[in-house]
XYZ file of C-alpha atoms in Angstrom:
334
model
C 42.878 86.534 -129.033
C 40.646 89.164 -128.112
C 41.736 89.297 -124.457
C 45.361 88.864 -125.564
C 45.065 92.094 -127.823
C 43.120 93.957 -125.116
C 45.831 93.149 -122.618
C 48.444 94.232 -124.989
C 46.509 97.535 -125.579
C 46.467 98.094 -121.611
C 50.108 97.605 -121.402
C 50.925 100.128 -124.141
C 48.544 102.598 -122.293
C 50.394 102.308 -119.158
C 53.874 102.505 -120.637
C 54.842 98.866 -119.897
C 55.043 98.168 -123.792
C 56.360 100.156 -126.465
C 53.790 100.648 -129.137
C 55.039 100.612 -132.935
C 54.218 103.802 -134.536
C 53.468 103.786 -138.305
C 53.144 107.502 -139.291
C 52.456 106.988 -143.031
C 49.466 104.723 -142.088
C 48.267 106.964 -139.445
C 48.287 109.969 -141.893
C 46.586 107.922 -144.583
C 43.817 106.876 -142.150
C 42.946 110.457 -141.278
C 42.816 111.261 -144.968
C 40.791 108.167 -145.682
C 38.287 109.043 -143.011
C 37.833 112.834 -144.109
C 37.407 111.444 -147.664
C 34.577 109.131 -146.628
C 32.855 111.881 -144.697
C 32.848 114.169 -147.551
C 31.858 111.540 -150.153
C 28.804 110.704 -147.845
C 27.702 114.235 -147.714
C 28.069 114.664 -151.467
C 26.165 111.288 -151.885
C 23.354 112.623 -149.630
C 22.988 115.904 -151.628
C 23.136 114.222 -155.101
C 20.503 111.647 -154.062
C 17.966 114.424 -153.537
C 18.357 115.520 -157.116
C 15.991 112.920 -158.818
C 12.939 114.010 -156.833
C 13.829 117.782 -156.522
C 12.675 118.772 -160.012
C 9.504 116.555 -159.974
C 8.093 117.808 -156.910
C 7.096 121.096 -158.423
C 5.774 119.412 -161.686
C 3.575 116.945 -159.545
C 1.994 119.898 -157.651
C 1.084 121.609 -161.001
C -0.152 118.388 -162.352
C -2.458 117.994 -159.467
C -3.579 121.665 -159.685
C -4.374 121.049 -163.497
C -6.253 117.821 -162.709
C -8.450 119.545 -160.248
C -9.177 122.272 -162.760
C -10.117 119.559 -165.305
C -12.363 118.007 -162.738
C -13.978 121.333 -162.193
C -14.426 122.374 -166.016
C -14.772 118.938 -167.559
C -13.177 117.094 -170.440
C -11.820 118.888 -173.310
C -10.972 121.950 -171.337
C -7.782 124.074 -171.288
C -6.723 122.456 -167.854
C -6.578 119.229 -169.652
C -4.253 120.279 -172.296
C -2.212 121.889 -169.424
C -2.205 118.668 -167.546
C -1.012 116.880 -170.501
C 2.135 119.526 -170.660
C 2.960 118.693 -167.081
C 2.477 115.039 -167.446
C 5.069 114.980 -170.279
C 7.359 117.063 -168.233
C 7.049 114.851 -165.222
C 8.109 111.831 -167.583
C 11.114 113.538 -168.570
C 11.881 114.264 -164.788
C 11.466 110.512 -164.336
C 14.087 109.667 -166.881
C 16.228 112.524 -165.697
C 16.200 111.005 -162.261
C 17.245 107.357 -163.665
C 20.080 109.167 -165.501
C 21.321 110.817 -162.250
C 20.999 107.625 -160.390
C 22.980 105.563 -162.856
C 25.768 108.165 -163.953
C 26.110 110.328 -160.586
C 24.677 108.530 -157.381
C 25.999 104.962 -158.134
C 29.552 105.967 -158.939
C 29.582 107.911 -155.589
C 28.284 104.849 -154.030
C 31.144 102.697 -155.250
C 33.703 105.167 -154.238
C 32.155 105.174 -150.633
C 31.961 101.401 -150.638
C 35.740 101.174 -151.729
C 36.906 103.565 -149.151
C 34.697 101.948 -146.448
C 36.389 98.449 -147.105
C 39.959 100.173 -146.821
C 38.750 101.606 -143.424
C 37.749 98.218 -142.088
C 41.247 96.841 -143.405
C 42.959 99.471 -141.206
C 41.344 98.097 -138.149
C 42.464 94.723 -139.054
C 45.838 95.959 -139.555
C 45.829 97.541 -135.910
C 44.791 94.259 -134.585
C 47.772 92.544 -136.469
C 49.952 95.472 -134.984
C 49.015 94.408 -131.472
C 49.895 91.018 -132.239
C 53.296 91.958 -133.547
C 54.246 94.025 -130.641
C 52.942 91.310 -128.117
C 55.368 88.776 -129.897
C 58.125 91.274 -129.913
C 57.787 92.009 -126.167
C 57.672 87.931 -125.592
C 60.731 87.621 -127.670
C 62.903 90.555 -125.891
C 61.736 89.466 -122.410
C 63.303 86.067 -123.141
C 66.333 87.358 -125.120
C 67.281 89.664 -122.140
C 67.791 86.532 -119.849
C 70.917 84.735 -119.401
C 71.623 82.438 -122.156
C 71.202 79.153 -120.043
C 67.565 80.668 -119.123
C 66.486 81.501 -122.731
C 64.151 78.571 -122.920
C 61.747 78.939 -125.977
C 63.797 81.874 -127.538
C 63.839 80.349 -130.934
C 60.040 79.709 -130.864
C 59.482 83.351 -129.649
C 61.410 84.569 -132.533
C 59.601 82.659 -135.055
C 56.183 83.700 -133.631
C 57.519 87.393 -133.901
C 58.728 87.063 -137.261
C 55.453 85.568 -138.509
C 53.508 88.299 -136.771
C 55.741 90.814 -138.316
C 55.055 89.420 -141.839
C 51.332 89.389 -141.197
C 51.538 93.096 -140.359
C 54.056 94.252 -143.041
C 52.359 92.482 -145.958
C 48.872 93.961 -144.968
C 50.234 97.258 -144.367
C 52.006 97.540 -147.620
C 48.948 96.535 -149.337
C 46.866 99.046 -147.402
C 48.966 101.875 -148.045
C 48.933 101.249 -151.958
C 45.293 100.844 -151.911
C 44.190 103.667 -149.922
C 46.521 105.927 -152.044
C 44.545 104.389 -155.144
C 41.238 105.018 -153.440
C 41.981 108.661 -152.935
C 43.321 109.127 -156.339
C 40.406 107.502 -157.944
C 38.166 110.029 -155.899
C 40.105 112.974 -157.395
C 39.945 111.359 -160.993
C 36.174 110.326 -160.846
C 34.526 113.037 -159.187
C 35.026 115.765 -161.702
C 33.500 113.201 -164.323
C 30.420 112.766 -161.934
C 30.073 116.434 -161.883
C 30.192 116.596 -165.580
C 27.523 113.803 -165.943
C 25.294 115.682 -163.413
C 25.524 118.892 -165.543
C 24.920 117.019 -168.882
C 22.111 115.132 -167.682
C 20.450 118.254 -166.275
C 21.150 120.197 -169.588
C 19.336 117.470 -171.606
C 16.395 117.595 -169.174
C 16.243 121.554 -169.419
C 16.450 121.263 -173.361
C 13.773 118.659 -173.228
C 11.633 120.759 -171.216
C 11.910 123.944 -173.473
C 11.025 121.799 -176.194
C 7.816 120.596 -174.559
C 7.185 124.350 -173.506
C 7.066 125.555 -177.010
C 3.466 124.021 -176.957
C 2.126 126.398 -174.242
C 1.975 129.837 -176.186
C -0.660 128.219 -178.503
C -2.612 127.065 -175.420
C -2.596 130.568 -174.040
C -3.425 132.496 -177.015
C -6.502 130.066 -177.627
C -7.968 131.128 -174.303
C -9.819 134.657 -174.104
C -8.231 136.952 -171.727
C -10.473 137.737 -168.714
C -10.054 140.531 -166.069
C -9.894 138.324 -162.887
C -10.082 141.517 -160.773
C -13.547 142.401 -161.935
C -16.763 142.142 -159.557
C -18.556 138.701 -159.662
C -21.956 139.684 -161.455
C -24.326 138.648 -158.717
C -27.217 140.566 -157.164
C -25.877 143.051 -154.493
C -27.387 142.059 -150.991
C -29.343 145.404 -150.718
C -31.077 144.527 -154.019
C -31.408 140.909 -153.387
C -34.798 139.166 -152.790
C -33.420 137.999 -149.567
C -35.047 141.331 -148.380
C -38.612 140.959 -147.950
C -39.042 144.537 -148.887
C -37.602 144.100 -152.260
C -39.843 140.979 -152.919
C -42.801 143.301 -152.352
C -41.439 145.934 -154.582
C -40.727 143.545 -157.305
C -44.167 142.001 -157.028
C -45.652 145.326 -157.063
C -43.846 146.211 -160.187
C -44.599 143.058 -161.923
C -48.458 143.618 -161.173
C -48.407 147.026 -162.703
C -48.049 148.707 -159.233
C -51.194 147.039 -157.731
C -50.864 144.889 -154.672
C -53.771 143.021 -153.124
C -53.732 143.726 -149.462
C -55.791 140.778 -148.822
C -52.931 138.699 -149.847
C -50.185 140.666 -148.263
C -49.234 141.013 -144.815
C -48.253 144.485 -143.464
C -46.082 144.384 -140.351
C -45.093 147.189 -138.107
C -41.535 148.246 -138.670
C -39.828 147.276 -135.311
C -37.452 149.265 -133.536
C -33.713 148.619 -134.410
C -32.182 146.564 -131.780
C -28.802 147.144 -130.494
C -26.445 144.408 -131.792
C -25.163 141.999 -129.099
C -21.555 141.234 -129.468
C -20.670 137.521 -129.053
C -17.665 135.814 -128.731
C -16.633 132.464 -129.626
C -13.698 130.495 -128.656
C -11.503 129.893 -131.629
C -10.732 126.404 -132.437
C -7.466 125.186 -133.889
C -8.040 124.648 -137.510
C -4.571 124.872 -138.463
C -2.994 122.097 -141.060
C 0.318 120.552 -140.987
C 2.902 119.752 -143.720
C 5.948 117.687 -143.813
C 9.353 119.131 -145.146
C 10.646 117.365 -148.246
C 14.052 119.061 -148.011
C 16.140 121.040 -145.538
C 15.660 124.801 -145.774
C 17.846 127.468 -144.098
C 16.330 130.913 -143.573
C 18.032 133.481 -145.650
C 16.439 136.605 -144.501
C 14.680 137.702 -140.972
C 11.394 136.246 -140.571
C 11.993 132.918 -142.544
C 11.468 129.702 -141.070
C 14.395 127.048 -141.006
C 13.628 123.384 -141.045
C 15.118 119.875 -141.716
C 13.779 117.033 -144.064
C 11.027 115.400 -142.288
C 9.887 118.119 -139.803
C 6.206 118.518 -139.307
C 5.297 122.318 -139.636
C 1.929 123.916 -138.514
C 0.621 125.994 -141.306
C -0.902 129.161 -140.125
C -1.727 130.831 -143.419
C -1.424 129.809 -147.160
C -0.600 132.699 -149.517
C 0.925 132.109 -152.826
C 4.389 130.548 -153.074
C 5.372 131.605 -149.380
C 3.222 130.164 -146.388
C 3.393 131.193 -142.804
C 3.902 128.443 -140.231
C 5.334 127.351 -136.838
C 7.813 124.719 -135.846
C 9.135 124.064 -132.371
C 7.541 127.378 -131.168
C 9.410 129.488 -133.879
C 7.058 131.204 -136.433
C 8.098 132.365 -139.859
C 7.311 132.051 -143.643
C 8.710 129.256 -145.656
C 8.586 128.193 -149.476
C 5.587 125.913 -149.970
C 7.327 123.769 -152.761
C 9.571 122.489 -149.983
C 6.886 120.700 -148.111
C 4.206 118.000 -148.776
């Protein structure tokens, strides 16, 4: 059957056989393919939502956990960690709702449209069978009556092939229209489900966040820009002269020369500049999502790209990808 259909296709290409054109089916096939393409793109975007909100929360949880490890049990970091832990749980529930009420309905639409796309391929095969049977019937019918051997059998085969095509063709036209109509009907509700789920998530976060002001107010405010109160180098006992001066002061100004060693001041030597070969100490991170640069100097990347980190500073880091350097948001990478 495969070779028979292939032969029929070649005959149509070279113009030996006339191809049956079904403009309605052809137009629906194009519309169906475009719908599938857009559905898959939407499905890919919505599939990122469950983890998008949690990635930032997980980073905050780790930061607070490290703070708790530093300060010990019962510190403010432990309370803050509990806040983010609660937020993360809400994020998990939000992700489950998105999967159930948004992602799965889109996937069902994609599946239905994909089934119809496969059926159009079967319809194309039946069209080849029908045209081949028609060619066979016509080739016999054009002969003189006394040479029309097998005409009735050829006509029967053509009618069967035509029925096989027509019945499937009519079903496909109806079902493709139904699929496209369902996409137009269901997708607005899918968008509504997404917004409702996110609204519920935000409201729950706001409720959890009402605990934060009390935590903040319970911690004394400290000026983090003030100098760390350690002994300056010039006054430190790391300088031997300071040791002798302190010892002299502690002894009331008396220093026993028998127990001290006087050394002759040495001439200051000219410092020698040394150079060391820099070593590549850069770390790498993996992109969690796609990011397209908005301003000049930013770095664009795709999900899964491995970026070399050149400098970490706040929320925007400096990095290099494929020879291109730029800054990028740190919460987009892991």
